[in-house]
PDB file of C-alpha atoms in Angstrom:
ATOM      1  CA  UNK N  29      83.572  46.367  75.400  1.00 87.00           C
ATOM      2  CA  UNK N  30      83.943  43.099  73.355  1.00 93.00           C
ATOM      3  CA  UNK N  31      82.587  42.740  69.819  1.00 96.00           C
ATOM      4  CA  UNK N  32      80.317  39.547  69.437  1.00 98.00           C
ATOM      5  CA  UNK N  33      79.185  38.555  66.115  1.00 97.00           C
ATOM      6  CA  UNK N  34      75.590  35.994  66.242  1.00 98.00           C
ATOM      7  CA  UNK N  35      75.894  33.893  63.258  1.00 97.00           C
ATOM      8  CA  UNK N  36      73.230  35.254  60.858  1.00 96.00           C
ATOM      9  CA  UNK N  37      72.276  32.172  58.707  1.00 93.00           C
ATOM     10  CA  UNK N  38      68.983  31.096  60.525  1.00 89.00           C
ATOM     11  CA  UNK N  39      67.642  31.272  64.071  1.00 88.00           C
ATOM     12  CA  UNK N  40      67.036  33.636  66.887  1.00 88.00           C
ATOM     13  CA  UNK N  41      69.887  35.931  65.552  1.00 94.00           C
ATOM     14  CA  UNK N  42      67.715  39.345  66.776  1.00 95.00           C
ATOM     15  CA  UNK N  43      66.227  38.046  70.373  1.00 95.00           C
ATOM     16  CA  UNK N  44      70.782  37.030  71.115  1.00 96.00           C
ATOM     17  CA  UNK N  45      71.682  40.718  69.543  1.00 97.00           C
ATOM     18  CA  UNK N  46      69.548  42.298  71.657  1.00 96.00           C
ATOM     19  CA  UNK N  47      70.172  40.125  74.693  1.00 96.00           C
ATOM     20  CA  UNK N  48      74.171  40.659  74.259  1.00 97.00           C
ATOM     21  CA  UNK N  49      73.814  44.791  74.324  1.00 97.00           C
ATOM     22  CA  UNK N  50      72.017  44.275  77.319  1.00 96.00           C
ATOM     23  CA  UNK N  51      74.927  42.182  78.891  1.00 95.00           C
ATOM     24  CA  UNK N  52      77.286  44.776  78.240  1.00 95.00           C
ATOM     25  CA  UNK N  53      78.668  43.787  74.734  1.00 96.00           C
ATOM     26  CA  UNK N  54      78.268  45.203  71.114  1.00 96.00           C
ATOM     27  CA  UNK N  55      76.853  42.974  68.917  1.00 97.00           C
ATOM     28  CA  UNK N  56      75.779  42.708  65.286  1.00 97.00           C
ATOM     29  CA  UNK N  57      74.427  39.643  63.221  1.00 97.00           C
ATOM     30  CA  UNK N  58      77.658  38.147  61.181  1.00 97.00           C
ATOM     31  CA  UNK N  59      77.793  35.941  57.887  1.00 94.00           C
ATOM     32  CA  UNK N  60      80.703  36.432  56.166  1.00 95.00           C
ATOM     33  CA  UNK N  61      84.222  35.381  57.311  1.00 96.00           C
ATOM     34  CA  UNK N  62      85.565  38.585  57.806  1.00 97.00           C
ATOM     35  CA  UNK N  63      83.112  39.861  60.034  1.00 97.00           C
ATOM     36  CA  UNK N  64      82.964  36.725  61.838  1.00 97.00           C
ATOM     37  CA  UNK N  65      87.176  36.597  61.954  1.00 97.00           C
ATOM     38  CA  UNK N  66      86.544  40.244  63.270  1.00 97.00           C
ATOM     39  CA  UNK N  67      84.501  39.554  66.841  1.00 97.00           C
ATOM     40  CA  UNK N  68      85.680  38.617  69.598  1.00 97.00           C
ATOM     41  CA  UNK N  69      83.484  36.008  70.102  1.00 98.00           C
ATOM     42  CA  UNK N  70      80.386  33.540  68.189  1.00 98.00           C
ATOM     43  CA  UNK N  71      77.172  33.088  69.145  1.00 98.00           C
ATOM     44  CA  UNK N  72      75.478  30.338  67.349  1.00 97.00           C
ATOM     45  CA  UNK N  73      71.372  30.924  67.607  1.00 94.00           C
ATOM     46  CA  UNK N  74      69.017  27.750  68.057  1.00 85.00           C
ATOM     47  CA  UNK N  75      67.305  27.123  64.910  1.00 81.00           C
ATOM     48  CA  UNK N  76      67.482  23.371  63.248  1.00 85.00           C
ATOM     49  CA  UNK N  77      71.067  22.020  63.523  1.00 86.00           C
ATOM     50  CA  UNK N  78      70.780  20.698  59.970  1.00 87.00           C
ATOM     51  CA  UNK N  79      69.983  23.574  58.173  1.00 90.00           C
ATOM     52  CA  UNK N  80      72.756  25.057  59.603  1.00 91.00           C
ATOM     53  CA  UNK N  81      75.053  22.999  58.786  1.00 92.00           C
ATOM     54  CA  UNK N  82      73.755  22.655  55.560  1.00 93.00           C
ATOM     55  CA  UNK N  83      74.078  26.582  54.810  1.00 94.00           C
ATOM     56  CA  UNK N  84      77.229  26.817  56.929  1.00 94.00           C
ATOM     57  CA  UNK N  85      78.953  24.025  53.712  1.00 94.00           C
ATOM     58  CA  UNK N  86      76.840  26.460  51.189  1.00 94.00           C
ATOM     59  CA  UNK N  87      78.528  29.381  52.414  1.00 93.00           C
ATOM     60  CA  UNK N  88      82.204  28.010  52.558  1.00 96.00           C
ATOM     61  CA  UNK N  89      81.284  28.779  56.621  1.00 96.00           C
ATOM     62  CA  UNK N  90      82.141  25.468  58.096  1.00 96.00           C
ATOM     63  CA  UNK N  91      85.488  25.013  57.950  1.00 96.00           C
ATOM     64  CA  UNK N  92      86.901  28.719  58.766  1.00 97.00           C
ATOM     65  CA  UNK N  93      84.361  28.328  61.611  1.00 97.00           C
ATOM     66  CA  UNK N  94      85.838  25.243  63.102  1.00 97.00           C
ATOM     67  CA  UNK N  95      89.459  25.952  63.056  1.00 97.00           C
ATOM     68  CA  UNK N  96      88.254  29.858  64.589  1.00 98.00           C
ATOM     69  CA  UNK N  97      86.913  27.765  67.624  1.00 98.00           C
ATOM     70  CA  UNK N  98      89.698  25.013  67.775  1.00 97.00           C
ATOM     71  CA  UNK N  99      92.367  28.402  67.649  1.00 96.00           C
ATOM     72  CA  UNK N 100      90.726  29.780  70.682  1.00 96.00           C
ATOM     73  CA  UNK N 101      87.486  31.957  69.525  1.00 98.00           C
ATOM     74  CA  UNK N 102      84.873  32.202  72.252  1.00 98.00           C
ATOM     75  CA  UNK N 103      81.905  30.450  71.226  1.00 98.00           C
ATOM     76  CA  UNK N 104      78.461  30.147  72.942  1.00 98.00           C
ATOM     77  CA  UNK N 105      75.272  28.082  71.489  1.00 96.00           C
ATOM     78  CA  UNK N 106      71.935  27.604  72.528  1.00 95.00           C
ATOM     79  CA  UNK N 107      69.807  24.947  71.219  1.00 92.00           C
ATOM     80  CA  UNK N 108      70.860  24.310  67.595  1.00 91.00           C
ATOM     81  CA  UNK N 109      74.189  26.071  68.353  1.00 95.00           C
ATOM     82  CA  UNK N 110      74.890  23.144  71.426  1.00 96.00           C
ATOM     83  CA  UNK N 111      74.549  20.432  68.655  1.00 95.00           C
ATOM     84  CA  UNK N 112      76.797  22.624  66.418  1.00 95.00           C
ATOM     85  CA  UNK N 113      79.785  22.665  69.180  1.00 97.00           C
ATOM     86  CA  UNK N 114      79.497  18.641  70.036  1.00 97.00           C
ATOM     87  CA  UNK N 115      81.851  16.863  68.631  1.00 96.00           C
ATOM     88  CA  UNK N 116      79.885  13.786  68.350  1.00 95.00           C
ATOM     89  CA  UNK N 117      76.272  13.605  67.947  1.00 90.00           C
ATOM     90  CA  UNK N 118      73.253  10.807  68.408  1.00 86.00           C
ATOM     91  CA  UNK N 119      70.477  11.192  66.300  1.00 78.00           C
ATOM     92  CA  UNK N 120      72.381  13.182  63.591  1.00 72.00           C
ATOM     93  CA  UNK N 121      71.238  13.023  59.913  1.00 77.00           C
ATOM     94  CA  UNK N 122      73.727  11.021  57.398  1.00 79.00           C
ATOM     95  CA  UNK N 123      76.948  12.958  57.550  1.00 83.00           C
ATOM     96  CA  UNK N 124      75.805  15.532  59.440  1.00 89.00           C
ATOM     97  CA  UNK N 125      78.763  17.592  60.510  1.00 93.00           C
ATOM     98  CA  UNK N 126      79.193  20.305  63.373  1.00 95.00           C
ATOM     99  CA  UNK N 127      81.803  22.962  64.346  1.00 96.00           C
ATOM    100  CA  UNK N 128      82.574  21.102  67.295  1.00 96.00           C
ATOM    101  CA  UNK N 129      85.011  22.328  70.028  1.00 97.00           C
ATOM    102  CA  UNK N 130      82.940  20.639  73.191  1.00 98.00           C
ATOM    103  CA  UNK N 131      84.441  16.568  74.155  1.00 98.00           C
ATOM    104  CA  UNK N 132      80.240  15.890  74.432  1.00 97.00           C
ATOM    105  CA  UNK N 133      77.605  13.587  72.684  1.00 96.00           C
ATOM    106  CA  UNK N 134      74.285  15.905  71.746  1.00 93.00           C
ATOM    107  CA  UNK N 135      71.330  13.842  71.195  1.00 85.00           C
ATOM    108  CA  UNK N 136      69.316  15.717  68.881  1.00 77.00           C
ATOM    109  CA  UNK N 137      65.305  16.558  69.430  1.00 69.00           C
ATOM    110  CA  UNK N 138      66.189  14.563  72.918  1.00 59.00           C
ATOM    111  CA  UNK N 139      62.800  16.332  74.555  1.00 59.00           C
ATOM    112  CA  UNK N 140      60.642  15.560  71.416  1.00 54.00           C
ATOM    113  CA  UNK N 141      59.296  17.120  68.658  1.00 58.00           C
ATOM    114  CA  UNK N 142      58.173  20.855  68.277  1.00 56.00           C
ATOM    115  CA  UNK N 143      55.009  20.062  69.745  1.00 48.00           C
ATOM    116  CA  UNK N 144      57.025  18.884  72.953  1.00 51.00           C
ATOM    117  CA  UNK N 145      58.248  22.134  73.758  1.00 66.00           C
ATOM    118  CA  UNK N 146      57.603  23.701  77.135  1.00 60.00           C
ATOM    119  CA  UNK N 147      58.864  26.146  80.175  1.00 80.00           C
ATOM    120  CA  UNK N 148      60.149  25.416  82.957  1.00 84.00           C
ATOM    121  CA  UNK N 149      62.330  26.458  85.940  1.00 87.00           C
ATOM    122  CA  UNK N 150      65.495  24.692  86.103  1.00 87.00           C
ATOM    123  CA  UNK N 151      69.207  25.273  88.091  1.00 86.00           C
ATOM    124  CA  UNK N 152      71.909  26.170  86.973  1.00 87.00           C
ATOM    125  CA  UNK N 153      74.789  26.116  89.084  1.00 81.00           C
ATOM    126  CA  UNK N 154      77.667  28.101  87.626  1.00 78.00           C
ATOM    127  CA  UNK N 155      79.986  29.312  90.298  1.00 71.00           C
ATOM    128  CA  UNK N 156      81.744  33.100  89.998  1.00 65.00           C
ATOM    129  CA  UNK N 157      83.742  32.001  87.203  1.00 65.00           C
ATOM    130  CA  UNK N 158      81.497  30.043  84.899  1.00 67.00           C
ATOM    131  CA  UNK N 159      83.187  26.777  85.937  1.00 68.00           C
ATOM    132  CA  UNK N 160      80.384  25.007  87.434  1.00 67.00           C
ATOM    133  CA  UNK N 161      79.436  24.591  90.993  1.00 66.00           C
ATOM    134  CA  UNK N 162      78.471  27.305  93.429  1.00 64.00           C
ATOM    135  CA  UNK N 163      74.892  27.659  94.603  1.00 64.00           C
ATOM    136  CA  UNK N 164      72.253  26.205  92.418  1.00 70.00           C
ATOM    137  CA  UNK N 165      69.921  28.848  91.318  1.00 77.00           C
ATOM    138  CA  UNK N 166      66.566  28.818  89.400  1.00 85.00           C
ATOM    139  CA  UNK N 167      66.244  29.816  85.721  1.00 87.00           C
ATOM    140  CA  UNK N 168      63.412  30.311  83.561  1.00 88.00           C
ATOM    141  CA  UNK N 169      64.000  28.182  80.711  1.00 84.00           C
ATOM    142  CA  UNK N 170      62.772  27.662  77.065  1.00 87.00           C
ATOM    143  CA  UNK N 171      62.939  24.124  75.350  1.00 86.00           C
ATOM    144  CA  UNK N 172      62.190  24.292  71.542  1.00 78.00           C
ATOM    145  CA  UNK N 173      62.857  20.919  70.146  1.00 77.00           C
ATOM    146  CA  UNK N 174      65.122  20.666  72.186  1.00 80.00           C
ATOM    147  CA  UNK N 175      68.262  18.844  72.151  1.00 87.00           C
ATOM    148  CA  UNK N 176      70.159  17.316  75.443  1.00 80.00           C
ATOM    149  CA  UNK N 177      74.004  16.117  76.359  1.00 93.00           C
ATOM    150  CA  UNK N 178      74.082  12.570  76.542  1.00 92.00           C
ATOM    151  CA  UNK N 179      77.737  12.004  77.653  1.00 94.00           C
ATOM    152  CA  UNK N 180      80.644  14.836  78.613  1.00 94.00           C
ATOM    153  CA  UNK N 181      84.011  14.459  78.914  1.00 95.00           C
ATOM    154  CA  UNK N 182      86.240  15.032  81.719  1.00 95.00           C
ATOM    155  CA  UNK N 183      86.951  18.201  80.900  1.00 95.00           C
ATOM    156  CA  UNK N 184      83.468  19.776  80.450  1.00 96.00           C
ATOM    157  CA  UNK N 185      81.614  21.431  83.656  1.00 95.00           C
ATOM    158  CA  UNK N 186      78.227  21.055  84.155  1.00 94.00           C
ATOM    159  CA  UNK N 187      76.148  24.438  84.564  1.00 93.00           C
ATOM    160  CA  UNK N 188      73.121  22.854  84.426  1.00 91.00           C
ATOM    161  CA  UNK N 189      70.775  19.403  84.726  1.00 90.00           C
ATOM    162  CA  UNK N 190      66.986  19.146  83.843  1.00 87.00           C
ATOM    163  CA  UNK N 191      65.951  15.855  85.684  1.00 85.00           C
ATOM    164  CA  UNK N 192      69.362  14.795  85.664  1.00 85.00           C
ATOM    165  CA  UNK N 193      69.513  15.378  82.014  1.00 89.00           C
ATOM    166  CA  UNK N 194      72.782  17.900  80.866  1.00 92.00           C
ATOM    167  CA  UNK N 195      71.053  20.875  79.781  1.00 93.00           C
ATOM    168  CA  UNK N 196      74.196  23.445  80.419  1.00 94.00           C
ATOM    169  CA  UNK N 197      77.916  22.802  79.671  1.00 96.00           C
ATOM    170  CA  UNK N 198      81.192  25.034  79.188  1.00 96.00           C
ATOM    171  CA  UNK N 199      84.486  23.702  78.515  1.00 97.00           C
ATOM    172  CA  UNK N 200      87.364  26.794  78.208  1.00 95.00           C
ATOM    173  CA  UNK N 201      85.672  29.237  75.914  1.00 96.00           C
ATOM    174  CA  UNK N 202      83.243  27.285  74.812  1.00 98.00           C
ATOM    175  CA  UNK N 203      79.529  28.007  76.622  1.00 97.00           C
ATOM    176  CA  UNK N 204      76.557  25.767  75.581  1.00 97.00           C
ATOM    177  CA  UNK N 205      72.706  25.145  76.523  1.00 95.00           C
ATOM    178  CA  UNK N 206      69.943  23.194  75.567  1.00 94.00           C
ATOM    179  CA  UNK N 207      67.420  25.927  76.100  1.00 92.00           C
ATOM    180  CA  UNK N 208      67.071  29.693  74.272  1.00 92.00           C
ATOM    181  CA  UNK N 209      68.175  32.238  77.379  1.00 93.00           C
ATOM    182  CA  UNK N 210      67.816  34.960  75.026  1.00 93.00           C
ATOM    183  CA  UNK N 211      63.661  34.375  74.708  1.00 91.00           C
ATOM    184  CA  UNK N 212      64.170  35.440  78.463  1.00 91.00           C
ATOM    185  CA  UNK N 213      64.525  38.070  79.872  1.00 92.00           C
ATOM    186  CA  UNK N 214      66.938  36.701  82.606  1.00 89.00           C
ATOM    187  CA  UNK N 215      70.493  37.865  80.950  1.00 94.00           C
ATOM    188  CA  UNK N 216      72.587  35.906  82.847  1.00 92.00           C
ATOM    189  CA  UNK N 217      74.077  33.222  80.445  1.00 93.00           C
ATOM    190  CA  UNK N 218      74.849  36.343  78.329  1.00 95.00           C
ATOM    191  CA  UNK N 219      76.459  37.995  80.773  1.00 94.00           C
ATOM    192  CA  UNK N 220      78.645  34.641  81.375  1.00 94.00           C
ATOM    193  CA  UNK N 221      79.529  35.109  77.729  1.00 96.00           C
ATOM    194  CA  UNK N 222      80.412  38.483  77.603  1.00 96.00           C
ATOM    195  CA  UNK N 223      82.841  37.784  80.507  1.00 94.00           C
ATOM    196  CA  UNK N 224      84.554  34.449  78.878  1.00 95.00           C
ATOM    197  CA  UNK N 225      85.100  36.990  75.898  1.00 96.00           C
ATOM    198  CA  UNK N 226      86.345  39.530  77.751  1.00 91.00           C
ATOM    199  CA  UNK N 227      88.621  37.129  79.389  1.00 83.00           C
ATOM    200  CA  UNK N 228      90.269  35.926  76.691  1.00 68.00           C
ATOM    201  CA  UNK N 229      90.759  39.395  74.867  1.00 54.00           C
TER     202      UNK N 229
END
């Protein structure tokens, strides 16, 4: 059973815990190195993509964090976390930085403000294997602030369009979305996540 650490600096750390026991993992919030350098994989929570970075530079967290996910780590993030795995962003505040890992643009608050935030049903078409494709099926899906993926490179499949906007992406072991699955109770993006992890254990 693989150990996944959600990064515990702001965000919906409890509502991913909970959601990764339920798709078949252990998990446990994680804020220092060595219990993040311990898991087997990262969630990153939505939350507000500054602040994040901001504490992530407070804590000494960046860094470590970025050369964990270049080096292989298994990474997912909704929301806030999808703007932390970009590697380039639009809309970003002066020198805002990320962990990157993902060849994609994230346009940050792309749906609007807070007060723009809605549900909706959306597809997500992500094949057996997480690589994209496959039937498209329907998802309940939360937008908070929400950000969006403006531009992805070659090497990034896309698991998911709202209106032809990029709301779901995974390149290797790298799983992103633009919405919060784990306000849901639909588990399957975690269970996507728990099997990258396991795959690369």
């Amino acid at each position: 059973m693989p150990a996944i650490g959600v990064l515990a600096l702001q965000g919906d750390v409890r509502e991913h815990v909970a959601a990764l026991v339920a798709a078949g993992a252990t998990a446990k919030p994680v804020r220092r190195l060595a219990e993040i350098e311990a898991a087997d994989g990262l969630v990153i929570p939505g939350g507000e993509s500054t602040t994040l970075w901001r504490l992530a530079t407070a804590f000494e967290l960046l860094d470590p964090i970025k050369k964990l996910i270049a080096g292989g780590m298994p990474a997912f993030g909704s929301c806030a976390g999808l703007i932390m795995l970009a590697d380039r962003l639009q809309d970003g505040v002066a020198g805002q930085q990320t962990f990157g890992g993902i060849d994609m643009t994230a346009r940050r608050n792309a749906f609007g403000r807070q007060v723009d935030s809605f549900e909706r049903e959306v597809t997500l078409a992500m094949g057996d294997d997480g690589s994209g494709g496959g039937d498209a099926a329907p998802f309940h899906a939360v937008f908070i602030r929400a950000p969006w993926v403006a531009q992805a490179g070659p090497e990034v499949a896309v698991l998911g369009r709202d209106n032809g906007r990029i709301i779901a992406v995974r390149q290797g072991a790298l799983l992103a979305t633009a919405f919060h699955p784990e306000l849901t109770p639909d588990r399957r993006i975690h269970e996507l996540f728990v099997k990258m992890v396991k795959g690369t254990s």
